[in-house]
Short mmCIF file of C-alpha atoms in Angstrom, two decimals:
data_model
loop_
_atom_site.label_atom_id
_atom_site.label_comp_id
_atom_site.label_asym_id
_atom_site.label_seq_id
_atom_site.Cartn_x
_atom_site.Cartn_y
_atom_site.Cartn_z
CA MET S 2 -22.58 -13.58 -2.39
CA SER S 3 -20.22 -14.08 0.24
CA THR S 4 -19.93 -13.12 4.27
CA LYS S 5 -17.19 -12.59 6.62
CA ILE S 6 -18.44 -11.80 10.15
CA LEU S 7 -15.78 -12.56 12.91
CA PRO S 8 -16.31 -13.86 16.11
CA TYR S 9 -16.93 -11.37 18.94
CA ASN S 10 -16.68 -10.92 22.78
CA LEU S 11 -19.45 -12.14 24.53
CA LYS S 12 -19.16 -9.47 26.99
CA GLU S 13 -18.91 -6.91 24.43
CA VAL S 14 -21.33 -8.94 22.80
CA LEU S 15 -24.06 -8.66 26.22
CA GLU S 16 -23.23 -4.82 26.43
CA ALA S 17 -23.31 -3.06 23.40
CA GLU S 18 -26.77 -5.16 23.17
CA LYS S 19 -27.72 -3.18 26.72
CA LYS S 20 -26.70 -0.28 25.51
CA ALA S 21 -28.86 -0.40 22.23
CA LEU S 22 -31.79 -0.89 24.19
CA LYS S 23 -30.79 2.24 26.40
CA GLY S 24 -30.45 4.23 22.86
CA GLN S 25 -26.43 4.70 23.52
CA ALA S 26 -23.83 4.39 21.49
CA PHE S 27 -21.46 1.77 21.02
CA GLU S 28 -18.19 -0.30 19.21
CA LEU S 29 -17.77 -3.34 18.78
CA TYR S 30 -15.09 -5.14 17.03
CA PRO S 31 -13.35 -8.15 17.08
CA ASP S 32 -12.34 -10.91 19.45
CA VAL S 33 -10.29 -14.69 19.90
CA PRO S 34 -9.62 -17.04 22.13
CA THR S 35 -5.86 -17.22 20.00
CA GLY S 36 -5.30 -12.83 21.21
CA GLY S 37 -3.63 -11.17 18.89
CA LEU S 38 -3.50 -7.82 18.10
CA ILE S 39 -5.79 -5.99 14.83
CA ASP S 40 -6.12 -3.04 13.60
CA VAL S 41 -9.38 -1.01 12.94
CA SER S 42 -9.29 1.99 12.01
CA ASN S 43 -10.60 0.70 8.29
CA TYR S 44 -12.83 -2.28 9.93
CA ASN S 45 -16.14 -0.11 8.68
CA ASP S 46 -18.89 -1.84 11.07
CA GLY S 47 -18.13 -5.20 10.19
CA ASN S 48 -17.87 -4.24 6.38
CA GLY S 49 -14.14 -2.86 5.61
CA LYS S 50 -11.35 -4.86 6.70
CA ILE S 51 -8.89 -5.02 9.74
CA VAL S 52 -5.32 -5.92 9.63
CA SER S 53 -4.53 -8.46 12.47
CA ARG S 54 -1.04 -9.58 13.91
CA ALA S 55 1.07 -11.81 16.08
CA LYS S 56 2.20 -10.62 19.07
CA PHE S 57 5.55 -11.14 19.85
CA ASP S 58 8.08 -11.34 23.35
CA MET S 59 11.34 -9.34 21.79
CA SER S 60 12.72 -8.58 25.16
CA ASP S 61 16.30 -11.44 23.87
CA GLU S 62 16.89 -9.56 21.09
CA LYS S 63 18.45 -13.03 18.92
CA LYS S 64 14.85 -14.64 19.38
CA ILE S 65 11.43 -14.01 18.85
CA VAL S 66 8.16 -15.35 20.64
CA ILE S 67 5.33 -15.80 19.24
CA THR S 68 3.06 -15.99 21.77
CA GLU S 69 -0.30 -15.22 20.59
CA LEU S 70 -1.31 -15.72 16.37
CA PRO S 71 -3.97 -13.46 14.07
CA LEU S 72 -7.55 -13.96 13.96
CA ASP S 73 -8.73 -17.17 11.63
CA THR S 74 -4.66 -18.54 11.45
CA THR S 75 -3.96 -21.83 13.95
CA SER S 76 -0.41 -22.36 15.29
CA ASP S 77 -0.12 -25.33 12.28
CA ALA S 78 -0.48 -22.68 9.94
CA LEU S 79 2.00 -19.57 11.11
CA LEU S 80 4.23 -22.13 11.23
CA ASN S 81 3.22 -23.33 7.04
CA SER S 82 3.99 -19.75 6.64
CA ILE S 83 7.21 -19.00 8.89
CA GLU S 84 8.32 -21.86 6.67
CA ASN S 85 8.06 -21.18 3.16
CA ALA S 86 9.04 -17.75 4.34
CA TYR S 87 12.33 -19.24 4.93
CA ARG S 88 13.00 -21.43 1.91
CA ALA S 89 12.40 -18.90 -0.39
CA GLY S 90 15.08 -16.93 1.09
CA LYS S 91 12.34 -13.93 2.72
CA ILE S 92 13.14 -14.42 5.96
CA LYS S 93 16.63 -15.64 8.17
CA ILE S 94 16.15 -17.13 10.72
CA GLY S 95 18.36 -19.83 12.28
CA ALA S 96 15.43 -22.82 13.88
CA ILE S 97 11.96 -22.25 15.11
CA ASP S 98 10.60 -24.60 17.67
CA ASP S 99 6.66 -24.97 18.41
CA PHE S 100 6.24 -24.84 22.34
CA THR S 101 2.46 -24.17 22.08
CA THR S 102 -0.02 -25.82 24.86
CA ASP S 103 -3.44 -24.08 25.66
CA HIS S 104 -1.35 -20.58 24.75
CA CYS S 105 0.90 -19.93 21.43
CA GLN S 106 4.44 -20.30 22.29
CA ILE S 107 6.36 -20.68 19.12
CA GLU S 108 9.82 -19.38 19.29
CA ILE S 109 12.76 -18.13 15.83
CA LYS S 110 16.34 -18.21 16.88
CA LEU S 111 18.46 -16.46 14.89
CA PRO S 112 21.20 -16.92 13.30
CA ARG S 113 25.19 -14.56 14.08
CA GLY S 114 24.65 -11.19 12.66
CA VAL S 115 20.35 -11.34 12.52
CA TYR S 116 18.62 -9.16 15.44
CA ALA S 117 14.75 -9.84 16.09
CA LYS S 118 14.23 -5.93 15.07
CA ASP S 119 15.86 -6.42 11.58
CA VAL S 120 13.44 -9.50 10.89
CA GLU S 121 10.26 -7.94 12.69
CA LYS S 122 9.21 -5.79 9.68
CA ALA S 123 9.49 -9.28 6.67
CA LEU S 124 8.04 -11.70 9.64
CA TYR S 125 4.94 -9.63 9.26
CA ALA S 126 4.96 -8.39 4.96
CA TYR S 127 6.07 -12.51 3.75
CA THR S 128 4.34 -14.68 7.11
CA ASP S 129 0.81 -14.93 8.00
CA CYS S 130 1.83 -13.28 11.51
CA GLU S 131 0.52 -10.13 9.49
CA LYS S 132 -2.87 -10.01 7.62
CA SER S 133 -4.93 -8.13 5.47
CA ILE S 134 -9.21 -9.96 6.80
CA SER S 135 -12.20 -8.40 4.44
CA CYS S 136 -15.53 -8.48 6.19
CA GLN S 137 -18.85 -8.50 5.36
CA MET S 138 -21.92 -9.01 7.25
CA LEU S 139 -24.14 -10.54 5.00
CA VAL S 140 -27.08 -12.00 6.71
CA ILE S 141 -30.37 -13.44 5.74
CA LYS S 142 -33.29 -10.87 7.15
CA ASP S 143 -36.51 -11.50 6.57
CA ASN S 144 -36.23 -14.17 4.17
CA MET S 145 -33.50 -12.15 2.34
CA PRO S 146 -29.63 -11.68 2.32
CA THR S 147 -29.27 -8.25 3.28
CA VAL S 148 -26.31 -6.55 4.03
CA MET S 149 -25.89 -4.82 7.62
CA THR S 150 -23.22 -3.56 10.07
CA ALA S 151 -22.88 -4.47 13.69
CA THR S 152 -24.09 -1.90 14.99
CA GLU S 153 -27.67 -2.69 13.19
CA ILE S 154 -26.96 -6.60 13.79
CA VAL S 155 -27.12 -5.85 18.07
CA LYS S 156 -29.54 -2.79 17.44
CA TYR S 157 -31.47 -5.54 15.30
CA TYR S 158 -31.64 -8.33 17.84
CA ALA S 159 -32.04 -5.76 20.85
CA LYS S 160 -35.61 -5.32 19.74
CA LYS S 161 -35.70 -9.77 18.56
CA LEU S 162 -34.98 -10.51 22.57
CA VAL S 163 -37.96 -6.52 23.43
CA ALA S 164 -40.66 -8.56 21.46
CA ILE S 165 -39.73 -12.44 22.77
CA ILE S 166 -40.10 -11.75 26.33
CA LYS S 167 -43.32 -9.71 25.71
CA ASP S 168 -44.25 -12.35 23.52
CA GLU S 169 -43.19 -14.57 26.82
CA LEU S 170 -45.17 -12.37 30.09
CA GLU S 171 -47.95 -12.42 27.41
CA TYR S 172 -47.72 -16.57 26.37
CA GLU S 173 -47.72 -16.79 30.52
CA ARG S 174 -50.40 -14.40 31.09
CA GLY S 175 -52.94 -16.40 29.67
CA GLN S 176 -51.65 -19.57 30.71
CA LEU S 177 -52.14 -17.73 35.07
CA MET S 178 -55.19 -16.87 33.34
CA GLU S 179 -56.98 -19.67 32.52
CA GLU S 180 -55.40 -21.30 35.89
CA LEU S 181 -56.78 -18.62 37.81
CA HIS S 182 -60.53 -19.08 35.98
CA GLN S 183 -60.13 -23.53 36.18
CA ARG S 184 -59.00 -22.89 40.64
CA THR S 185 -62.79 -19.98 40.23
CA LEU S 186 -64.68 -22.63 38.89
CA GLU S 187 -63.50 -25.50 41.48
CA ARG S 188 -63.73 -23.30 43.84
CA ILE S 189 -67.89 -22.70 43.52
CA PHE S 190 -68.36 -26.17 42.13
CA ILE S 191 -67.12 -27.44 45.14
CA GLU S 192 -68.09 -24.35 48.10
CA GLU S 193 -71.76 -24.15 45.99
CA ARG S 194 -72.42 -28.14 46.42
CA ILE S 195 -72.87 -27.22 42.07
CA TYR S 196 -72.23 -31.05 41.60
CA LYS S 197 -75.13 -31.74 43.81
CA LYS S 198 -77.24 -30.62 40.86
CA ILE S 199 -76.09 -33.60 38.62
CA GLU S 200 -77.44 -36.48 40.91
CA GLN S 201 -80.65 -37.58 39.91
CA MET S 202 -79.31 -36.30 35.44
CA LYS S 203 -80.23 -38.87 33.37
CA THR S 204 -78.44 -38.47 29.96
CA ALA S 205 -75.47 -36.44 29.08
CA GLU S 206 -77.50 -33.38 28.13
CA ALA S 207 -79.13 -32.83 31.01
CA VAL S 208 -75.76 -33.26 33.72
CA ASN S 209 -73.83 -30.95 31.88
CA LYS S 210 -77.22 -28.28 31.55
CA ALA S 211 -76.89 -28.81 35.15
CA VAL S 212 -73.19 -27.77 35.41
CA ILE S 213 -73.61 -24.43 33.39
CA ASP S 214 -76.95 -23.28 35.06
CA GLY S 215 -75.22 -23.86 38.89
CA PHE S 216 -72.28 -21.26 37.85
CA LYS S 217 -75.08 -18.64 36.22
CA PRO S 218 -75.14 -17.47 39.84
CA PHE S 219 -71.86 -16.69 40.05
CA LYS S 220 -71.35 -15.13 36.56
CA LYS S 221 -69.70 -12.45 37.45
CA GLU S 222 -66.63 -14.34 39.10
CA LEU S 223 -65.87 -15.96 35.79
CA LEU S 224 -62.98 -14.54 34.01
CA ARG S 225 -65.07 -16.31 30.95
CA GLU S 226 -67.80 -17.71 29.71
CA ILE S 227 -68.00 -21.61 30.40
CA THR S 228 -66.81 -24.19 28.10
CA ASP S 229 -68.00 -27.96 27.48
CA GLU S 230 -64.14 -28.61 27.86
CA ASP S 231 -64.36 -27.05 31.16
CA VAL S 232 -68.06 -29.07 32.41
CA GLU S 233 -65.59 -32.19 31.78
CA ARG S 234 -62.71 -31.04 33.64
CA LEU S 235 -65.20 -30.23 36.67
CA LEU S 236 -67.32 -33.89 36.05
CA LYS S 237 -63.58 -35.47 36.38
CA ILE S 238 -62.70 -34.58 40.12
CA PRO S 239 -62.89 -36.91 42.08
CA ILE S 240 -64.79 -38.03 45.35
CA ARG S 241 -62.34 -37.80 47.18
CA ARG S 242 -60.32 -34.58 46.83
CA ILE S 243 -64.02 -32.85 46.40
CA SER S 244 -64.30 -34.07 50.71
CA LEU S 245 -60.92 -32.55 50.74
CA PHE S 246 -61.50 -29.49 49.30
CA ASP S 247 -59.36 -26.85 50.68
CA ILE S 248 -60.22 -23.46 50.90
CA ASN S 249 -58.10 -21.90 52.29
CA LYS S 250 -55.21 -23.61 49.86
CA ASN S 251 -57.23 -22.45 46.94
CA ARG S 252 -56.82 -18.77 48.83
CA ASP S 253 -53.63 -19.42 49.02
CA GLU S 254 -53.41 -20.50 45.16
CA VAL S 255 -55.15 -17.70 44.46
CA ALA S 256 -53.61 -15.10 45.79
CA ALA S 257 -50.60 -15.95 44.55
CA ILE S 258 -50.93 -16.33 40.78
CA ASN S 259 -52.47 -12.95 41.02
CA GLY S 260 -49.69 -11.48 42.84
CA ARG S 261 -47.30 -13.33 39.61
CA LEU S 262 -50.31 -11.47 37.65
CA LYS S 263 -49.77 -8.35 38.16
CA GLU S 264 -45.49 -9.07 38.17
CA ILE S 265 -46.48 -9.60 34.21
CA ALA S 266 -48.28 -6.64 34.00
CA ARG S 267 -45.72 -4.49 35.73
CA ARG S 268 -42.99 -5.70 33.80
CA LEU S 269 -45.40 -6.07 30.06
CA LYS S 270 -45.16 -2.60 30.86
CA HIS S 271 -40.98 -2.16 31.51
CA LEU S 272 -40.12 -4.65 28.96
CA THR S 273 -36.65 -2.86 28.30
CA ASP S 274 -35.98 -2.74 31.59
CA CYS S 275 -36.82 -6.31 31.75
CA ALA S 276 -34.35 -7.29 28.62
CA VAL S 277 -31.51 -5.89 30.62
CA GLU S 278 -32.61 -7.51 33.01
CA TYR S 279 -31.60 -10.76 31.32
CA LEU S 280 -28.60 -9.86 29.42
CA ASP S 281 -27.54 -8.88 33.08
CA GLY S 282 -28.80 -12.77 34.06
CA MET S 283 -27.19 -14.29 30.70
CA LEU S 284 -23.52 -11.81 32.21
CA ALA S 285 -23.69 -13.38 35.83
CA LYS S 286 -24.02 -17.16 34.52
CA PHE S 287 -19.75 -17.07 33.02
CA LYS S 288 -16.73 -16.56 35.72
CA PRO S 289 -14.99 -12.80 34.77
CA GLU S 290 -11.55 -14.25 33.36
CA GLU S 291 -14.34 -16.29 30.59
CA LEU S 292 -15.52 -12.82 29.62
CA GLU S 293 -12.31 -11.25 29.21
CA ARG S 294 -10.87 -9.43 25.97
CA HIS S 295 -8.15 -11.43 24.27
CA THR S 296 -7.14 -9.44 20.65
CA GLN S 297 -5.91 -6.43 21.34
CA ILE S 298 -6.98 -3.46 19.29
CA ALA S 299 -3.93 -1.24 18.71
CA LYS S 300 -3.27 1.29 15.76
CA PHE S 301 -0.39 -0.06 12.54
CA SER S 302 -0.39 0.49 9.43
CA ALA S 303 -0.08 -3.13 7.60
CA VAL S 304 3.31 -3.70 6.50
CA ASP S 305 4.17 -3.07 2.82
CA VAL S 306 6.27 -6.16 0.93
CA LYS S 307 7.88 -3.39 -1.36
CA THR S 308 9.53 -1.48 2.03
CA VAL S 309 10.53 -5.09 3.18
CA VAL S 310 12.48 -6.30 0.35
CA LYS S 311 16.31 -5.35 -0.32
CA ARG S 312 17.81 -4.14 -3.63
CA GLU S 313 19.67 -7.04 -4.29
CA THR S 314 18.96 -7.84 -7.56
CA PRO S 315 21.51 -6.40 -10.20
CA LEU S 316 20.03 -4.65 -13.46
CA ARG S 317 22.49 -5.34 -16.40
CA TYR S 318 22.39 -2.85 -19.30
CA ASP S 319 24.72 -4.67 -22.03
CA GLU S 320 26.32 -3.61 -25.49
CA LYS S 321 23.43 -4.58 -27.60
CA GLY S 322 21.04 -2.53 -25.48
CA TYR S 323 19.39 -5.02 -23.84
CA ILE S 324 18.48 -4.00 -20.37
CA GLY S 325 17.05 -6.58 -17.57
CA ILE S 326 17.83 -8.73 -14.74
CA GLY S 327 18.41 -11.88 -17.10
CA VAL S 328 20.61 -10.65 -18.73
CA SER S 329 24.20 -11.77 -19.08
CA GLY S 330 27.12 -9.74 -18.98
CA GLY S 331 26.91 -5.35 -19.06
CA ALA S 332 27.34 -3.44 -17.06
CA GLU S 333 25.59 -4.00 -13.55
CA VAL S 334 22.96 0.16 -14.30
CA LEU S 335 21.40 -0.41 -10.74
CA ARG S 336 19.85 -3.44 -8.02
CA VAL S 337 16.43 -4.15 -7.94
CA THR S 338 13.99 -5.84 -5.86
CA PRO S 339 10.73 -7.50 -7.81
CA TYR S 340 8.26 -4.58 -6.87
CA ASP S 341 10.37 -2.24 -8.64
CA ARG S 342 9.58 -0.14 -11.38
CA ILE S 343 12.59 1.72 -13.47
CA PHE S 344 12.44 4.80 -15.95
CA VAL S 345 14.84 4.13 -19.30
CA MET S 346 15.61 7.73 -21.40
CA ARG S 347 17.28 5.90 -24.63
CA LYS S 348 19.54 8.24 -26.95
CA SER S 349 15.91 9.27 -30.07
CA GLY S 350 14.47 11.48 -27.64
CA ILE S 351 12.25 8.43 -26.68
CA TYR S 352 10.95 7.61 -22.81
CA THR S 353 9.18 4.63 -20.91
CA VAL S 354 8.59 3.40 -17.54
CA CYS S 355 8.55 0.22 -16.50
CA ASP S 356 7.89 -2.81 -13.83
CA VAL S 357 11.88 -4.85 -13.66
CA PRO S 358 12.03 -6.32 -17.10
CA GLN S 359 13.58 -10.08 -17.35
CA LYS S 360 15.21 -9.03 -20.99
CA LEU S 361 13.95 -5.45 -22.46
CA PHE S 362 15.51 -3.86 -25.62
CA VAL S 363 15.97 0.06 -25.35
CA ASP S 364 18.96 0.47 -28.27
CA ALA S 365 22.52 1.35 -27.58
CA GLY S 366 23.54 4.11 -25.81
CA MET S 367 20.83 4.29 -23.44
CA VAL S 368 21.43 7.97 -21.68
CA TYR S 369 18.90 7.27 -18.17
CA VAL S 370 17.75 4.85 -16.05
CA ASN S 371 16.70 5.31 -12.56
CA TYR S 372 14.38 4.31 -9.73
CA ALA S 373 10.91 5.01 -11.83
CA GLU S 374 9.94 7.02 -8.07
CA LYS S 375 8.51 10.77 -9.21
CA GLU S 376 11.52 11.42 -6.22
CA ILE S 377 13.83 10.10 -8.26
CA ILE S 378 12.64 11.80 -11.83
CA SER S 379 11.99 15.23 -11.45
CA GLU S 380 15.19 15.54 -9.64
CA VAL S 381 16.56 15.27 -13.41
CA LEU S 382 17.20 18.11 -15.71
CA PHE S 383 16.96 16.66 -19.41
CA THR S 384 18.45 18.71 -22.55
CA ALA S 385 17.51 17.67 -25.92
CA ILE S 386 19.14 19.64 -28.74
CA TYR S 387 17.09 18.06 -31.64
CA ARG S 388 16.43 19.70 -35.76
CA ASP S 389 13.61 20.34 -37.96
CA PRO S 390 13.67 17.77 -40.65
CA LYS S 391 13.05 19.66 -43.15
CA THR S 392 14.68 23.12 -42.65
CA LYS S 393 17.86 21.48 -40.50
CA GLN S 394 17.20 23.81 -38.14
CA ALA S 395 18.20 22.72 -34.62
CA TYR S 396 16.83 23.54 -31.17
CA ILE S 397 17.39 22.49 -27.47
CA LYS S 398 14.39 22.29 -24.91
CA ARG S 399 15.44 21.51 -21.30
CA CYS S 400 12.81 20.09 -18.72
CA ARG S 401 11.76 18.07 -16.21
CA VAL S 402 9.18 14.59 -16.42
CA PRO S 403 6.43 15.69 -13.64
CA SER S 404 4.75 11.98 -13.93
CA TRP S 405 3.75 8.83 -16.77
CA ILE S 406 1.80 6.02 -17.48
CA MET S 407 3.27 2.59 -17.19
CA ASN S 408 5.05 1.34 -20.19
CA ARG S 409 3.88 4.24 -22.16
CA ASP S 410 6.74 5.73 -24.81
CA TYR S 411 7.24 9.03 -25.07
CA PHE S 412 8.62 11.31 -26.91
CA ILE S 413 10.84 14.37 -24.89
CA ALA S 414 10.50 16.63 -27.72
CA PRO S 415 7.60 17.56 -29.91
CA ASP S 416 6.24 15.39 -33.18
CA GLY S 417 8.55 15.11 -35.81
CA MET S 418 11.72 16.17 -35.15
CA GLU S 419 14.32 14.09 -35.25
CA VAL S 420 16.48 13.88 -31.67
CA LEU S 421 20.16 14.40 -32.13
CA HIS S 422 21.61 14.26 -28.97
CA VAL S 423 19.76 13.70 -24.45
CA ASP S 424 21.60 15.30 -21.90
CA THR S 425 21.17 14.51 -17.85
CA ARG S 426 23.54 17.68 -17.68
CA LYS S 427 22.66 20.09 -15.74
CA ASN S 428 25.18 21.99 -17.59
CA PHE S 429 27.78 21.58 -20.27
CA LYS S 430 28.88 22.59 -24.32
CA PHE S 431 28.07 21.74 -27.37
CA THR S 432 28.81 23.18 -31.15
CA LEU S 433 26.86 23.16 -33.37
CA ASN S 434 28.60 21.63 -37.41
CA TYR S 435 26.59 23.97 -40.06
CA ALA S 436 26.06 22.29 -43.56
CA LYS S 437 28.48 23.79 -46.52
CA LYS S 438 27.44 26.11 -48.60
CA ALA S 439 28.34 28.89 -50.90
CA ARG S 440 29.79 31.78 -49.41
CA ALA S 441 28.65 30.18 -45.81
CA LYS S 442 31.80 31.15 -43.13
CA VAL S 443 30.98 30.01 -40.18
CA LEU S 444 30.22 26.68 -39.82
CA LYS S 445 30.37 26.22 -36.51
CA GLU S 446 29.41 27.56 -33.34
CA ASN S 447 29.81 26.80 -29.87
CA PHE S 448 26.87 26.88 -27.06
CA LYS S 449 26.18 26.22 -23.44
CA THR S 450 23.05 25.64 -22.03
CA ASN S 451 23.28 27.38 -18.91
CA ASP S 452 22.13 30.12 -21.22
CA TYR S 453 18.67 28.50 -22.10
CA ILE S 454 15.75 28.60 -19.33
CA GLU S 455 13.60 25.68 -18.30
CA ARG S 456 10.58 25.23 -19.77
CA GLY S 457 7.44 22.57 -19.51
CA LEU S 458 7.68 19.27 -20.85
CA LYS S 459 5.45 20.08 -23.73
CA ALA S 460 7.03 23.57 -24.66
CA GLN S 461 8.40 23.93 -27.64
CA GLY S 462 12.57 24.24 -27.75
CA PHE S 463 14.28 27.36 -28.33
CA LYS S 464 16.17 27.80 -31.98
CA LEU S 465 19.05 27.87 -31.45
CA SER S 466 20.40 29.81 -35.27
CA THR S 467 18.83 29.82 -38.61
CA LYS S 468 21.36 28.00 -40.10
CA GLU S 469 21.01 24.18 -41.72
CA VAL S 470 22.93 21.90 -38.48
CA GLU S 471 24.61 18.47 -39.87
CA SER S 472 25.67 17.71 -36.34
CA VAL S 473 26.39 18.10 -32.77
CA GLU S 474 29.23 17.88 -30.44
CA VAL S 475 29.54 17.92 -27.13
CA GLU S 476 31.74 18.22 -24.64
CA LYS S 477 32.41 15.61 -23.02
CA ALA S 478 32.11 15.57 -18.39
CA GLU S 479 34.93 15.87 -16.92
#
């Protein structure tokens, strides 16, 4: 089990807690002193992911200055990622200098012919200038691991704060009640001269009984029953303190205690207001600049490496029937990236979609190859001329390929058929050569592809003739 909880802004957390106490809605998003930009579209209240970016100063088109770091990144780590991307040939830079002190300042100078707008997306794609961070608020609650949202955690601690304030007030009230009891005991003990009743007592038990009996007429003034500890405390009062006892001072102290008890009773009835007041007190301890948000919330999408990398690697096809970026010699058929996928139609009518291969055998006479993008392939009208091996009768099928599964071989003709020719031209002429038979007068017949309509990929083709076909001749492209 893992957890990933990002830092938050103190003021925003406390303000959110105040809103939680008041029953108001709130939103809470990460914030770090290093600044940067974050997209919180998929944050999911702490259990989704954010996209974080460095902040660039691109006022000079020949230079990019990184002024703020993404979340969860240091200037050293960012520098290393930029240098690694440069060495791998992913980005083009002239020089890089780190002038970071209290604030980030990484300066990237660009080579001749390269401008800031050309490098911006590559920095996001290939370096730590952009990071996608997954978050999970796995916490220990009631001694059990629990996944909570940021909102739930704030509400939980808002309730906990109220409970703590209540406990503290009740504890203080208990202390004050005890102090008030002691002040009342002292006043009665001295004012009513109860201490005089112990002068003739000869045993500790008798002394203890005399003190307790002395308080019986004043039982209604006491807050609780007198204990042996109370008696022991009274007997320890020195004569000097008894002789200098100030009744007015005692009354003032009692009045102060009663005043505080009334305040505590009021606060116990308004615990939420007390909690808000406590949070306001916390906020007041900080300077405004210490509570400012540093990370800017913005709307942007993570840069996909596939959209940044340029198609510069040649894909070659040789006379032996091999295709790939590792094929030496042969003809260049496409320029690709490591992230491309290609669609290959063989002369046998078998077609496949695969990642750009290092070296793949597709047989001589490859019919068609292109990027395996549905927008491209769905525009291609394939024409397949095939025959039934049993009857030798020929058929034509015209169709498009709308979808596929990677690394799986498909057959453009119905199963069991023998493909004679596959073409990607929309219109062309072809000739069927028929088998020589007795009394057969017509041994050749010409056809036009535009005489046959397009059908679905899984549909059967149209029969061209009832005669046995030996071969097909297709007119060459002009």
